[in-house]
Short mmCIF file of C-alpha atoms in Angstrom, two decimals:
data_model
loop_
_atom_site.label_atom_id
_atom_site.label_comp_id
_atom_site.label_asym_id
_atom_site.label_seq_id
_atom_site.Cartn_x
_atom_site.Cartn_y
_atom_site.Cartn_z
CA GLY A 1276 -87.54 -2.32 7.12
CA ALA A 1277 -89.13 -4.44 9.96
CA GLU A 1278 -92.36 -4.29 8.15
CA ASN A 1279 -91.08 -6.32 5.43
CA VAL A 1280 -89.80 -9.09 7.60
CA LYS A 1281 -91.70 -12.47 7.35
CA CYS A 1282 -91.14 -15.61 9.24
CA LEU A 1283 -91.53 -18.76 7.10
CA PRO A 1284 -93.69 -21.61 8.49
CA SER A 1285 -92.12 -24.59 9.97
CA PHE A 1286 -92.67 -27.97 8.31
CA HIS A 1287 -89.88 -29.73 10.19
CA GLY A 1288 -91.05 -32.51 12.61
CA LYS A 1289 -94.65 -32.76 11.28
CA ASP A 1290 -95.49 -36.35 10.53
CA GLU A 1291 -97.72 -35.66 7.50
CA TYR A 1292 -94.56 -34.69 5.43
CA SER A 1293 -91.82 -36.79 4.22
CA ARG A 1294 -88.18 -35.53 4.11
CA ILE A 1295 -88.53 -34.88 0.25
CA GLU A 1296 -91.75 -33.04 0.80
CA ILE A 1297 -90.23 -30.74 3.56
CA LEU A 1298 -87.31 -29.86 1.30
CA ASP A 1299 -89.76 -29.07 -1.59
CA LYS A 1300 -91.91 -26.94 0.62
CA TYR A 1301 -88.90 -24.92 1.97
CA LYS A 1302 -87.43 -24.59 -1.48
CA THR A 1303 -90.74 -23.22 -2.76
CA GLU A 1304 -90.91 -20.69 0.13
CA PHE A 1305 -87.50 -19.52 -0.42
CA TYR A 1306 -88.12 -19.03 -4.09
CA ASN A 1307 -91.42 -17.18 -3.62
CA GLU A 1308 -89.87 -14.67 -1.01
CA TRP A 1309 -86.80 -14.17 -3.00
CA MET A 1310 -88.82 -13.24 -6.06
CA LYS A 1311 -90.63 -10.74 -4.07
CA GLY A 1312 -87.33 -8.97 -3.53
CA ARG A 1313 -86.68 -10.23 -0.04
CA SER A 1314 -83.39 -11.38 1.56
CA LEU A 1315 -83.26 -14.63 3.02
CA ALA A 1316 -81.95 -15.34 6.60
CA ILE A 1317 -81.67 -18.95 7.35
CA ALA A 1318 -80.93 -19.64 10.95
CA THR A 1319 -80.68 -23.35 12.09
CA GLU A 1320 -78.49 -25.21 14.46
CA ALA A 1321 -78.31 -27.85 11.75
CA MET A 1322 -75.66 -25.67 10.15
CA ASP A 1323 -73.31 -26.57 13.05
CA PHE A 1324 -73.01 -30.02 11.75
CA VAL A 1325 -71.98 -29.43 8.16
CA THR A 1326 -68.47 -30.54 9.02
CA GLY A 1327 -69.47 -33.88 10.44
CA LYS A 1328 -72.53 -34.77 8.22
CA LYS A 1329 -71.48 -35.53 4.54
CA GLY A 1330 -73.60 -33.72 1.94
CA LEU A 1331 -75.66 -31.58 4.39
CA LEU A 1332 -74.36 -28.30 3.16
CA ASP A 1333 -74.83 -29.31 -0.53
CA ASP A 1334 -78.41 -30.25 0.38
CA ILE A 1335 -79.09 -26.84 1.93
CA ILE A 1336 -77.39 -24.89 -1.07
CA ARG A 1337 -79.56 -26.79 -3.49
CA GLN A 1338 -82.78 -25.41 -2.07
CA LEU A 1339 -81.82 -21.78 -2.65
CA PRO A 1340 -83.87 -19.92 -5.44
CA TRP A 1341 -81.15 -19.61 -8.16
CA ASN A 1342 -80.35 -23.54 -7.85
CA ALA A 1343 -84.04 -24.48 -7.86
CA ASP A 1344 -85.82 -25.78 -10.98
CA PHE A 1345 -88.82 -23.33 -11.33
CA PRO A 1346 -89.97 -22.36 -14.69
CA VAL A 1347 -88.86 -18.65 -14.16
CA LYS A 1348 -85.21 -18.57 -13.30
CA ALA A 1349 -84.39 -16.63 -10.19
CA SER A 1350 -81.47 -14.17 -10.39
CA GLY A 1351 -78.67 -14.55 -7.84
CA SER A 1352 -75.86 -17.10 -7.43
CA ASN A 1353 -73.93 -18.75 -4.60
CA ASN A 1354 -71.99 -15.54 -4.50
CA ASP A 1355 -74.89 -13.95 -2.77
CA ILE A 1356 -74.68 -16.18 0.12
CA THR A 1357 -72.99 -14.91 3.40
CA VAL A 1358 -72.56 -17.49 6.15
CA VAL A 1359 -72.37 -16.04 9.60
CA VAL A 1360 -70.46 -18.17 12.14
CA THR A 1361 -70.37 -16.98 15.92
CA TYR A 1362 -67.36 -17.66 18.03
CA ARG A 1363 -68.22 -18.01 21.61
CA SER A 1364 -65.84 -17.40 24.52
CA PRO A 1365 -64.87 -18.41 27.14
CA ARG A 1366 -65.12 -21.76 25.35
CA VAL A 1367 -66.40 -23.60 28.37
CA LYS A 1368 -69.52 -21.56 28.10
CA HIS A 1369 -70.11 -22.92 24.66
CA LEU A 1370 -69.58 -26.31 25.90
CA GLU A 1371 -71.92 -25.91 28.69
CA SER A 1372 -74.66 -24.70 26.30
CA MET A 1373 -74.26 -27.69 24.10
CA TRP A 1374 -74.38 -30.06 27.08
CA HIS A 1375 -77.63 -28.22 28.29
CA GLN A 1376 -79.16 -28.75 24.87
CA CYS A 1377 -78.44 -32.38 24.36
CA CYS A 1378 -77.73 -34.29 27.43
CA MET A 1379 -78.13 -32.62 30.81
CA ARG A 1380 -81.90 -33.69 31.26
CA GLU A 1381 -80.76 -37.16 30.39
CA GLY A 1382 -78.79 -37.39 33.65
CA VAL A 1383 -75.36 -37.11 31.74
CA SER A 1384 -72.90 -35.16 33.86
CA PHE A 1385 -70.77 -32.45 32.16
CA TYR A 1386 -67.79 -34.54 32.85
CA GLN A 1387 -69.18 -37.65 31.34
CA TYR A 1388 -70.24 -35.55 28.41
CA LEU A 1389 -66.58 -34.44 27.86
CA VAL A 1390 -64.53 -37.57 28.58
CA ASP A 1391 -66.82 -40.62 27.45
CA PRO A 1392 -65.86 -41.46 23.88
CA LYS A 1393 -69.43 -42.75 23.36
CA SER A 1394 -71.01 -39.47 24.63
CA ARG A 1395 -73.02 -37.39 22.01
CA PHE A 1396 -70.19 -34.74 22.18
CA HIS A 1397 -67.73 -37.25 20.68
CA VAL A 1398 -70.18 -38.86 18.50
CA ALA A 1399 -72.29 -35.92 17.09
CA THR A 1400 -71.59 -32.49 18.46
CA SER A 1401 -67.94 -32.04 18.60
CA PRO A 1402 -67.68 -30.69 15.09
CA ALA A 1403 -70.27 -27.95 16.06
CA PHE A 1404 -67.81 -26.74 18.70
CA ASP A 1405 -65.08 -25.98 16.23
CA SER A 1406 -66.11 -22.66 14.97
CA LEU A 1407 -62.94 -22.19 12.82
CA ARG A 1408 -63.44 -25.58 11.28
CA LEU A 1409 -66.92 -24.38 10.27
CA VAL A 1410 -65.46 -21.25 8.75
CA GLU A 1411 -62.93 -23.40 6.83
CA LYS A 1412 -65.76 -25.69 5.53
CA PHE A 1413 -67.79 -22.92 4.13
CA LEU A 1414 -64.74 -21.28 2.67
CA GLU A 1415 -63.91 -24.54 0.89
CA LYS A 1416 -67.33 -24.33 -0.76
CA GLY A 1417 -66.42 -20.77 -2.07
CA LEU A 1418 -69.01 -19.07 0.16
CA ASN A 1419 -68.48 -15.66 1.85
CA VAL A 1420 -68.09 -15.95 5.58
CA THR A 1421 -68.35 -13.55 8.37
CA LEU A 1422 -67.07 -14.58 11.72
CA VAL A 1423 -68.64 -12.79 14.71
CA ASP A 1424 -66.94 -12.60 18.15
CA MET A 1425 -69.81 -13.12 20.58
CA GLU A 1426 -67.76 -11.81 23.53
CA GLY A 1427 -67.38 -8.46 21.67
CA VAL A 1428 -71.04 -8.22 20.68
CA ILE A 1429 -72.01 -8.73 24.39
CA ASN A 1430 -69.40 -6.37 25.73
CA HIS A 1431 -70.71 -3.69 23.45
CA GLY A 1432 -74.26 -4.27 24.53
CA TYR A 1433 -75.44 -5.24 21.01
CA ASP A 1434 -77.93 -8.11 20.23
CA ILE A 1435 -76.69 -10.69 17.62
CA SER A 1436 -80.07 -10.24 15.67
CA ASN A 1437 -79.20 -6.46 15.34
CA ILE A 1438 -75.67 -7.46 13.97
CA MET A 1439 -77.14 -9.62 11.41
CA ALA A 1440 -79.74 -6.97 10.32
CA CYS A 1441 -77.33 -4.01 10.31
CA ASP A 1442 -74.02 -5.35 9.29
CA ILE A 1443 -74.99 -8.44 7.18
CA LEU A 1444 -78.34 -7.63 5.58
CA GLY A 1445 -77.70 -3.89 5.25
CA ALA A 1446 -80.78 -2.56 7.20
CA ASN A 1447 -80.90 1.12 7.93
CA CYS A 1448 -79.25 1.38 11.40
CA ASN A 1449 -77.64 3.83 13.76
CA ALA A 1450 -74.12 3.44 15.00
CA ASP A 1451 -75.42 1.59 18.10
CA LYS A 1452 -77.08 -1.17 15.94
CA THR A 1453 -80.55 0.12 16.53
CA PHE A 1454 -82.89 0.45 13.58
CA ILE A 1455 -83.41 3.88 12.31
CA GLY A 1456 -86.98 4.89 13.31
CA MET A 1457 -87.33 2.18 15.88
CA GLU A 1458 -84.75 3.36 18.43
CA ASP A 1459 -87.33 2.70 21.45
CA LYS A 1460 -87.81 -0.94 20.30
CA GLN A 1461 -85.87 -3.77 22.19
CA ALA A 1462 -85.07 -7.23 20.74
CA GLU A 1463 -87.06 -9.95 22.25
CA ILE A 1464 -84.94 -12.76 23.23
CA LEU A 1465 -86.84 -16.08 23.10
CA ASN A 1466 -84.24 -18.74 23.23
CA VAL A 1467 -83.45 -18.77 26.98
CA LYS A 1468 -82.89 -21.66 29.18
CA ASN A 1469 -84.06 -20.54 32.67
CA GLY A 1470 -82.27 -21.86 35.73
CA HIS A 1471 -79.24 -23.23 33.79
CA SER A 1472 -76.13 -21.18 34.85
CA SER A 1473 -72.55 -22.18 35.20
CA SER A 1474 -73.48 -23.73 38.61
CA SER A 1475 -75.27 -26.40 36.54
CA ILE A 1476 -72.03 -27.94 35.66
CA HIS A 1477 -72.07 -30.69 38.30
CA ASN A 1478 -69.69 -33.58 38.89
CA ILE A 1479 -66.75 -31.59 37.60
CA THR A 1480 -63.83 -29.92 39.57
CA THR A 1481 -61.38 -27.30 38.32
CA ASP A 1482 -58.75 -30.11 38.37
CA LYS A 1483 -60.99 -32.14 36.10
CA LEU A 1484 -61.48 -29.20 33.72
CA GLU A 1485 -57.72 -28.75 33.71
CA HIS A 1486 -57.20 -32.46 32.81
CA ILE A 1487 -59.76 -32.21 30.01
CA ASN A 1488 -57.96 -29.13 28.60
#
């Protein structure tokens, strides 16, 4: 139930911790909560880059409780992992979101972001755009994968967090993906970029988009 949900503290980006210390702290938190009988939901955009950053996926898996070197061995195995990958369409909306996140405020136009071979899209973020390649990467590691069609989620009026809770984590839910006993509660959407609509795609025409495609 919702009363059992706990958000772990964030250690990333804090100068007092080294990379090794950060990994150790997360590993310990994962272990402690798992040993209390809780499921773990790890949501990070870093997952998008596992196809382009060697060793990243292995680093993440090594932090999970059954792979950790604690005195009391945790039950479970990598077979307990379910990776959820979202497929966003239309694809240009996904591209726009990635551009907003990395480059728009730096003065890089959407057109430059797509066609300049030195742009962050080509250097760093293009692997994150390929949702099906992400699925393939996780399957190659022997992990369970669920591919979610975000357009279908939106068209049905669902919230992705409810899909995660009801269909992946097995929470007690109604047919409309609301929690049983909490039907009057609405999901709070926090990650919203105000003022960034499709009209923000400047310096690009339909002809340019067709050429890029």
